[in-house]
CSV table of C-alpha atoms in Angstrom, one decimal:
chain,number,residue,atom,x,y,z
N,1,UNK,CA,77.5,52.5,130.3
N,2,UNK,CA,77.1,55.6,132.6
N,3,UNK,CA,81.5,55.7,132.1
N,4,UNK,CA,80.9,56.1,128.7
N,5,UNK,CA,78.6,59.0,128.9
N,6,UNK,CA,80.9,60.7,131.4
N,7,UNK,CA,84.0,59.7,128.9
N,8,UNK,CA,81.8,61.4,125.6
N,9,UNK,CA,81.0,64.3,128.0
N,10,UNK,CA,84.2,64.8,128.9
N,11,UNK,CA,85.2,64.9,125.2
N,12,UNK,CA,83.1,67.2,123.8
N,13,UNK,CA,84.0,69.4,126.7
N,14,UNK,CA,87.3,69.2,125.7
N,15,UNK,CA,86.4,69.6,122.0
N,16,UNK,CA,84.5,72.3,122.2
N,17,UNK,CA,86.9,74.0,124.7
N,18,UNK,CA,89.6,73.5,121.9
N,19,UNK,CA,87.4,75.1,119.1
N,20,UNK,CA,86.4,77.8,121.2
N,21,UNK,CA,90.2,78.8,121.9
N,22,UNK,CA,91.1,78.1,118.5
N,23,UNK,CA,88.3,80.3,117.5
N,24,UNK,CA,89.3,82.7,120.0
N,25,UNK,CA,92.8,82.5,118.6
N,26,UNK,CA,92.0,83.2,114.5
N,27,UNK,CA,89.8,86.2,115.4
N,28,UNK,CA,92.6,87.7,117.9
N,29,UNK,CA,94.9,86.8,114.7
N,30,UNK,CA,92.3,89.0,112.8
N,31,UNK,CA,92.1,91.8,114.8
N,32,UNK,CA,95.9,92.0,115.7
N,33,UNK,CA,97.4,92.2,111.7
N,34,UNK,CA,94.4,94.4,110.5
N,35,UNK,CA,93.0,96.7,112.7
N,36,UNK,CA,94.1,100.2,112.7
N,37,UNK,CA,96.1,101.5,115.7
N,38,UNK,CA,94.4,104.3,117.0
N,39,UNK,CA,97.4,105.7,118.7
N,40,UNK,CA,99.6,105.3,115.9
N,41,UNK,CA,99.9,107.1,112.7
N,42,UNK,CA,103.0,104.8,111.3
N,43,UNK,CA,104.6,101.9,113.2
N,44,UNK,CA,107.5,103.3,115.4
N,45,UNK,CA,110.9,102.8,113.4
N,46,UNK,CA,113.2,100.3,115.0
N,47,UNK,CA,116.7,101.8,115.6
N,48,UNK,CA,118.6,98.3,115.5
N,49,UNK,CA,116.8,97.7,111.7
N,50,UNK,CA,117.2,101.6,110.8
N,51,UNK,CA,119.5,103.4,112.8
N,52,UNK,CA,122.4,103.9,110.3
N,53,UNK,CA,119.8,105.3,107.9
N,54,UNK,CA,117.3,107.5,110.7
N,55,UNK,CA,119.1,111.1,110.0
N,56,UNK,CA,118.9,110.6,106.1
N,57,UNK,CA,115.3,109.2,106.7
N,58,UNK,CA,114.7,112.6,108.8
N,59,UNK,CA,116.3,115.1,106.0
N,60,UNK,CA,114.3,113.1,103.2
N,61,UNK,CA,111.4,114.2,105.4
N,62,UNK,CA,112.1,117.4,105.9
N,63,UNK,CA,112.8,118.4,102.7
N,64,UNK,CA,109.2,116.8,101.4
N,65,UNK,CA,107.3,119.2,104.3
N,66,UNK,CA,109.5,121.8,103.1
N,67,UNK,CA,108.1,121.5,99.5
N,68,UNK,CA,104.6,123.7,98.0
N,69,UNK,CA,103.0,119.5,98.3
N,70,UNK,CA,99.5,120.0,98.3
N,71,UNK,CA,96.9,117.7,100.3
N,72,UNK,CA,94.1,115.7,98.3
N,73,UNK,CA,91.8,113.6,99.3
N,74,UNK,CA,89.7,110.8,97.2
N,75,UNK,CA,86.7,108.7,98.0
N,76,UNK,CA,87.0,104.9,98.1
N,77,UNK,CA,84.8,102.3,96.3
N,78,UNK,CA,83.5,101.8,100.0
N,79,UNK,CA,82.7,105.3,100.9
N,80,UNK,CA,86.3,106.1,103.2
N,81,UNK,CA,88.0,109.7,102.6
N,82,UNK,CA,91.4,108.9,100.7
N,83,UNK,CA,94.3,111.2,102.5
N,84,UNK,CA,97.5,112.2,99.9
N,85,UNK,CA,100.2,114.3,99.5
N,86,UNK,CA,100.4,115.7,95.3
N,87,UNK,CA,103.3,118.0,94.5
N,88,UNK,CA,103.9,118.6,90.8
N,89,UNK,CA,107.0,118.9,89.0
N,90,UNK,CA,108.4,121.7,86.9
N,91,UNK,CA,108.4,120.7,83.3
N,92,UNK,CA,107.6,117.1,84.2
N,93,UNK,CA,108.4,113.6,82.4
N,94,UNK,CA,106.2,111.8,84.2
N,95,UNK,CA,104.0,110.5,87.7
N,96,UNK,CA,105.2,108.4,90.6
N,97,UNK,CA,102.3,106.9,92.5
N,98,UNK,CA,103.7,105.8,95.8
N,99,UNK,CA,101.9,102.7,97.7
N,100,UNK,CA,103.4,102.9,101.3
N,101,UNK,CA,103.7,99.5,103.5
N,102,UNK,CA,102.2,98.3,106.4
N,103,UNK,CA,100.6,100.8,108.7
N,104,UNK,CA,103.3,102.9,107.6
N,105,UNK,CA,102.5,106.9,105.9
N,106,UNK,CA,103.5,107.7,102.1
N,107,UNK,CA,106.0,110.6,103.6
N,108,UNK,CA,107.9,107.9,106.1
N,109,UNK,CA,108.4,104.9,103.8
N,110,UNK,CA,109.4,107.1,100.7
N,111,UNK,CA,111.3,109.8,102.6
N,112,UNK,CA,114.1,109.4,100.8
N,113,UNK,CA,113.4,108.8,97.7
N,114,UNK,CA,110.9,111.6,96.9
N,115,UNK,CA,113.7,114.1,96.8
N,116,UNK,CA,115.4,112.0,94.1
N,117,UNK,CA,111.7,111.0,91.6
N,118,UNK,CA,111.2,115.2,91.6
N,119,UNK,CA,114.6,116.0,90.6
N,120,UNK,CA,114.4,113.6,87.7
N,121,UNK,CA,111.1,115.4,87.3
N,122,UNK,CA,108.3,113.4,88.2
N,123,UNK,CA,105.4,114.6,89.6
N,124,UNK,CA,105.1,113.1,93.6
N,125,UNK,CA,101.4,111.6,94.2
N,126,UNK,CA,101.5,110.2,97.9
N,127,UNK,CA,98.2,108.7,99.4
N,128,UNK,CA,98.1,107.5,102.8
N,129,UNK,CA,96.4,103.8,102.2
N,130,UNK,CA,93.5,103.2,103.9
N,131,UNK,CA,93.3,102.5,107.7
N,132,UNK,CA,96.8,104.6,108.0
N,133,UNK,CA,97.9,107.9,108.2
N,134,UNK,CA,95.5,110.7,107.3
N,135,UNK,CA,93.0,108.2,105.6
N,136,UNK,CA,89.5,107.0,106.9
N,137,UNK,CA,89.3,102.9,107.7
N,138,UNK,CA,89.3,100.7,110.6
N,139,UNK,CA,91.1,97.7,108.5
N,140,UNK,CA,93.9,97.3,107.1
N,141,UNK,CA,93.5,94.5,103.7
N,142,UNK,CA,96.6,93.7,102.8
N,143,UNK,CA,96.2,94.9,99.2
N,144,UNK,CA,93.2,93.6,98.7
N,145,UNK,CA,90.8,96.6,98.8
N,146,UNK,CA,94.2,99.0,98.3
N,147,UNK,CA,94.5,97.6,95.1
N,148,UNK,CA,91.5,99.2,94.2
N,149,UNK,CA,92.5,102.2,96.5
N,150,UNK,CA,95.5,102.4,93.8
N,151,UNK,CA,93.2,102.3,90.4
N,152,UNK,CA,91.2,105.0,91.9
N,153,UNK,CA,94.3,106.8,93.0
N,154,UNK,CA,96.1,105.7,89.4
N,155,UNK,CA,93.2,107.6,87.7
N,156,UNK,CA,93.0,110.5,89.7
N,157,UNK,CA,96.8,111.1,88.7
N,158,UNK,CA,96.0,110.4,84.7
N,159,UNK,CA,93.1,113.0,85.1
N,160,UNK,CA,95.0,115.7,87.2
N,161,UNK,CA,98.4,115.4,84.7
N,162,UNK,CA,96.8,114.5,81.7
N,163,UNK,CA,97.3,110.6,79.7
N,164,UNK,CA,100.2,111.9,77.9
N,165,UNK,CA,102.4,111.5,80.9
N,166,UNK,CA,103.9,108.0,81.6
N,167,UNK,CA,102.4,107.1,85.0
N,168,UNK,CA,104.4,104.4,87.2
N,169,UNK,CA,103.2,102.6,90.8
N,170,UNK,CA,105.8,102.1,92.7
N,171,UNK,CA,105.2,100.9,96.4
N,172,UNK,CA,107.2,98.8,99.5
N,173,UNK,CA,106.3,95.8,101.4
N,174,UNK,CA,102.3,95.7,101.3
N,175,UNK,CA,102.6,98.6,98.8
N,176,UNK,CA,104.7,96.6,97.0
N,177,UNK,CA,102.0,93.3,96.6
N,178,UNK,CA,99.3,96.1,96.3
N,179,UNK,CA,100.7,97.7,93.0
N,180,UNK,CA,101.6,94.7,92.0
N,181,UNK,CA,97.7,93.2,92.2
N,182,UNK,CA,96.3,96.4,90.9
N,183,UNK,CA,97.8,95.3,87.7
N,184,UNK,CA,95.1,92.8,87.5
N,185,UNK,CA,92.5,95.7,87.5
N,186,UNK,CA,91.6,97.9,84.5
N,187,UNK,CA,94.4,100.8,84.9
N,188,UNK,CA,94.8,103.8,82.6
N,189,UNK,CA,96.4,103.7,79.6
N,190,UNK,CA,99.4,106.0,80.1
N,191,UNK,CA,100.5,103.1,83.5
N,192,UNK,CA,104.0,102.2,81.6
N,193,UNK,CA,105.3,99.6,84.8
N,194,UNK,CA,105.4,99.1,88.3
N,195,UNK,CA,108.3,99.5,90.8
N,196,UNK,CA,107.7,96.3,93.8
N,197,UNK,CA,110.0,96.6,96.5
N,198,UNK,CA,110.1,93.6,98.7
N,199,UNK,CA,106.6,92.6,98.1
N,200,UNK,CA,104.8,89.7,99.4
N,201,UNK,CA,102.4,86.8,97.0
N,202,UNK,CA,99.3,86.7,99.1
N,203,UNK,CA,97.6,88.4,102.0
N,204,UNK,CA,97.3,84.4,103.0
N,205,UNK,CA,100.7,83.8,102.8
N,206,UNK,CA,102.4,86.7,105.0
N,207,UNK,CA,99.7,86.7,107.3
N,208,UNK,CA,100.2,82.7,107.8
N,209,UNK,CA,104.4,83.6,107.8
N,210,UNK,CA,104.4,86.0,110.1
N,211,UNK,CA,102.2,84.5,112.5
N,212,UNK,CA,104.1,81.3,112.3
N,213,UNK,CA,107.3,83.1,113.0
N,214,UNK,CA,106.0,84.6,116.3
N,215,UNK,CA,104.1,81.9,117.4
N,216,UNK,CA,106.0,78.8,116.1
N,217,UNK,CA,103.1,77.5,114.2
N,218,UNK,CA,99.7,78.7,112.5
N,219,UNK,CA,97.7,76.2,111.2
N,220,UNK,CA,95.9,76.4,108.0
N,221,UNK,CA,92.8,75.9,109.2
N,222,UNK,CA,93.1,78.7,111.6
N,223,UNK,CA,94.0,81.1,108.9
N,224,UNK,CA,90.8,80.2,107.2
N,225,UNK,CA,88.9,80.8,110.2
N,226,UNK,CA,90.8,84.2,110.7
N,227,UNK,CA,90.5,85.0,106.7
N,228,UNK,CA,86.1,84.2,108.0
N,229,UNK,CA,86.3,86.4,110.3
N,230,UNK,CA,88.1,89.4,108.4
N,231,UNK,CA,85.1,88.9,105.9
N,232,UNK,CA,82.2,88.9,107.9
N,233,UNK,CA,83.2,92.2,109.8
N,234,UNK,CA,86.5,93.8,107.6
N,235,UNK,CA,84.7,92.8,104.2
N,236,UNK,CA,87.7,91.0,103.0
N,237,UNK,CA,89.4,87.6,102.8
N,238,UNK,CA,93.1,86.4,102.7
N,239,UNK,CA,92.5,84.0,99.8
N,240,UNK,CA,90.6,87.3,97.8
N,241,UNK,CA,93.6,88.1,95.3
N,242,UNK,CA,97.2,87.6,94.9
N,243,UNK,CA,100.3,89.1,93.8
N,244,UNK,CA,101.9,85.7,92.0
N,245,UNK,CA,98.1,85.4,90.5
N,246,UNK,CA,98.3,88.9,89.2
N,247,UNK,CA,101.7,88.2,87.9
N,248,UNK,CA,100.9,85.7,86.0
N,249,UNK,CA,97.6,87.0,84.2
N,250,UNK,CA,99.9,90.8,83.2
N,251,UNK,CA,101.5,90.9,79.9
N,252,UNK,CA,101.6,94.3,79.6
N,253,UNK,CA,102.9,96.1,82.3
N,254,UNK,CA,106.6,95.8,82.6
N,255,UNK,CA,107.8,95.6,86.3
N,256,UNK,CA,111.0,96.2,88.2
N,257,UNK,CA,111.4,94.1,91.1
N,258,UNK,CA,113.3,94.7,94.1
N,259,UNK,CA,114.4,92.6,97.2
N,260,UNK,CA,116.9,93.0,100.1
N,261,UNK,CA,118.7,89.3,101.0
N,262,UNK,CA,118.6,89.6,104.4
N,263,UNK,CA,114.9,90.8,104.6
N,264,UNK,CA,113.4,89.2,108.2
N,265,UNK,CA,109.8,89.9,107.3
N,266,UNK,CA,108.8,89.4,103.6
N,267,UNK,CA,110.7,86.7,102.9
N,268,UNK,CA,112.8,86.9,98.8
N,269,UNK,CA,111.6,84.2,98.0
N,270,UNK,CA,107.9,85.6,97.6
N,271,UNK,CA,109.5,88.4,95.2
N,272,UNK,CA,111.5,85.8,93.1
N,273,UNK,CA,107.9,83.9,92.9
N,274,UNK,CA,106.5,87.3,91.8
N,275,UNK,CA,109.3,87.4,89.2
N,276,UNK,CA,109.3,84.2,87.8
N,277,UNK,CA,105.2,84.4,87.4
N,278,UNK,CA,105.4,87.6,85.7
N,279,UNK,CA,104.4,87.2,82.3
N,280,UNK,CA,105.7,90.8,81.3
N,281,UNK,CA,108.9,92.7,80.6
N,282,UNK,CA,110.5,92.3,84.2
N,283,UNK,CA,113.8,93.2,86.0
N,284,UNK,CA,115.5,92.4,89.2
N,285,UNK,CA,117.2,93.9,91.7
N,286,UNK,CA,118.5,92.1,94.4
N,287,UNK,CA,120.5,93.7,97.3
N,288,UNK,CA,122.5,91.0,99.2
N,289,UNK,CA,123.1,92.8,102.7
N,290,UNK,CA,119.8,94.7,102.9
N,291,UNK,CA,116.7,94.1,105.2
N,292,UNK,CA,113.2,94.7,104.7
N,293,UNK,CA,112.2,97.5,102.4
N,294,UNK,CA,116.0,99.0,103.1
N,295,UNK,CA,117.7,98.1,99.5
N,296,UNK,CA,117.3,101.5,98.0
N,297,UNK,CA,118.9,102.8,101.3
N,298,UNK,CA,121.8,100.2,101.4
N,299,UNK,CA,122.8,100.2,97.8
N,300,UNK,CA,121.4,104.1,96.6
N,301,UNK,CA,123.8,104.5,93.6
N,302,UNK,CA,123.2,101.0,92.2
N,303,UNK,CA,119.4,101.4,92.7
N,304,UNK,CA,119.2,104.7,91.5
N,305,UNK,CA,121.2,103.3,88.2
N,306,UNK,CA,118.8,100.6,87.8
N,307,UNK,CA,115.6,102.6,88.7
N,308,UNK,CA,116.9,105.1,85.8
N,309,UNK,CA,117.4,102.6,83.5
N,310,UNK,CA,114.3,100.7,83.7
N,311,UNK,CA,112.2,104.4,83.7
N,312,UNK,CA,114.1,105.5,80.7
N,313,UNK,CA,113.5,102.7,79.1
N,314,UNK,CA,109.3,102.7,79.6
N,315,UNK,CA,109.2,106.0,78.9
N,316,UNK,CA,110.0,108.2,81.9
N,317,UNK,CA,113.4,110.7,81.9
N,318,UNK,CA,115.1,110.8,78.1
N,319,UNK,CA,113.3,107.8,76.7
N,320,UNK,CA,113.2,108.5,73.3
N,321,UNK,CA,109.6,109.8,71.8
């Protein structure tokens, strides 16, 4: 008998070794994909992914800080000071709010297409989400609290350009699956569609993708645990919202899709799931030698074309009154 003590010791030992790692392992998992970088204002730019496209990145840039842009700020449902970047256009069709990605700035991920919404003349509205940039926040949510972020940012552009202006959200990566779950949310009335470049379905799924691909496996239980963990001190959960959820519930808001093929991070096949539960006008643009959030940088004159189109035809540049 006193083996069989020593043997259920031994396992619960064991057991409770295991949980603790495991535990150990889901809040590390936590604290790794949300917290802000303190050092960083925007995730270095990887020269293999963007080299090609670095100097026109750099003169998109330039020519933004070269611009009478003013800086805003707003004030979060949750109290944090809002950090953007408004310049208005002469004579101005419409609004372009710009949801940035992952711990990325509105001016770095949109560098080179700002130049291009202000000559069609949209007014440029350009937050830095929270927990990045310029903005207040120690977590990054994954769209779940920028969604919200973006209906207060959506209203502050209705109210500063007046309802009579089409307003579109058009964001990349995380931006992306944010302005795409905003549309779940009580927007104003003059949102006419929503631009998604490479975005993903659910905080839950990249988070469980991504940590799978670096560490060969991520169990589901373990995301829970992280997804506790990010509620109890980042006041938010994985499972909170989703894009495809969103997608499916909008019948109003059309939406242009976009996707790069060869996209390493956010895999296409969570925008064609956003596509196909879209219950709106949609489009899609697929770019068949372009990474992650680089199709409007691969294939610019197609993209332009289509972006042109689909604004045109929602009521941005010569859309008929």
């Amino acid at each position: 008998m006193q083996w069989i003590k020593i043997m259920l010791i031994v396992l619960l030992a064991v057991v409770g070794s295991a949980a603790l790692l495991l535990a150990a392992f889901a809040f590390l998992l936590f604290l790794f994909a949300s917290r802000r970088l303190a050092r960083l204002s925007a995730l270095p730019l990887d020269p293999k992914v963007y080299g090609p496209y670095l100097p026109e990145m750099e003169r998109g840039a330039a020519w933004f800080a070269a611009q009478p842009a003013e800086t805003v700020s707003i004030r979060s449902a949750d109290g944090l000071r809002l950090a953007g970047k408004v310049l208005p256009a002469e004579n101005a069709v419409g609004t372009m709010l710009l949801m940035h990605g992952y711990r990325a700035t509105g001016v770095r991920d949109f560098s080179c297409v700002l130049r291009f919404y202000h000559e069609q003349g949209y007014n440029i509205v350009l937050p830095d989400e929270r927990a990045c940039g310029e903005s207040e926040g120690k977590y990054i949510t994954f769209g779940v609290k920028e969604r919200e972020d973006c209906q207060l940012w959506a209203e502050y552009a209705a109210a500063r350009f007046g309802t009579e202006l089409p307003l579109f959200l058009d964001g990349v990566s995380m931006g992306a699956a944010t302005v795409l779950m905003a549309t779940a949310l009580a927007l104003p009335q003059n949102v006419r569609g929503v631009i998604a470049d490479c975005g993903f379905t659910s905080p839950m799924a990249i988070i469980g993708a991504v940590a799978k691909k670096a560490l060969g496996c991520c169990p589901a239980f373990v995301l829970r645990l992280s997804s506790f963990f990010a509620g109890c001190i980042g006041g938010w959960r994985y499972d909170a919202c989703s894009a495809a959820d969103a997608m499916r519930q909008n019948k109003n808001i059309p939406v242009f899709f976009a996707h790069g093929e060869k996209d390493d991070f956010v895999p296409v096949s969570m925008t064609l799931e956003n596509h196909a539960a879209c219950a709106a006008e949609k489009g899609l643009f697929l770019a068949p030698e372009a990474g992650h959030g680089l199709s409007y940088l691969v294939e610019r004159e197609r993209c332009e074309a289509a972006l042109l189109r689909f604004l045109a035809r929602h009521g941005g540049a010569d859309s008929p009154q």
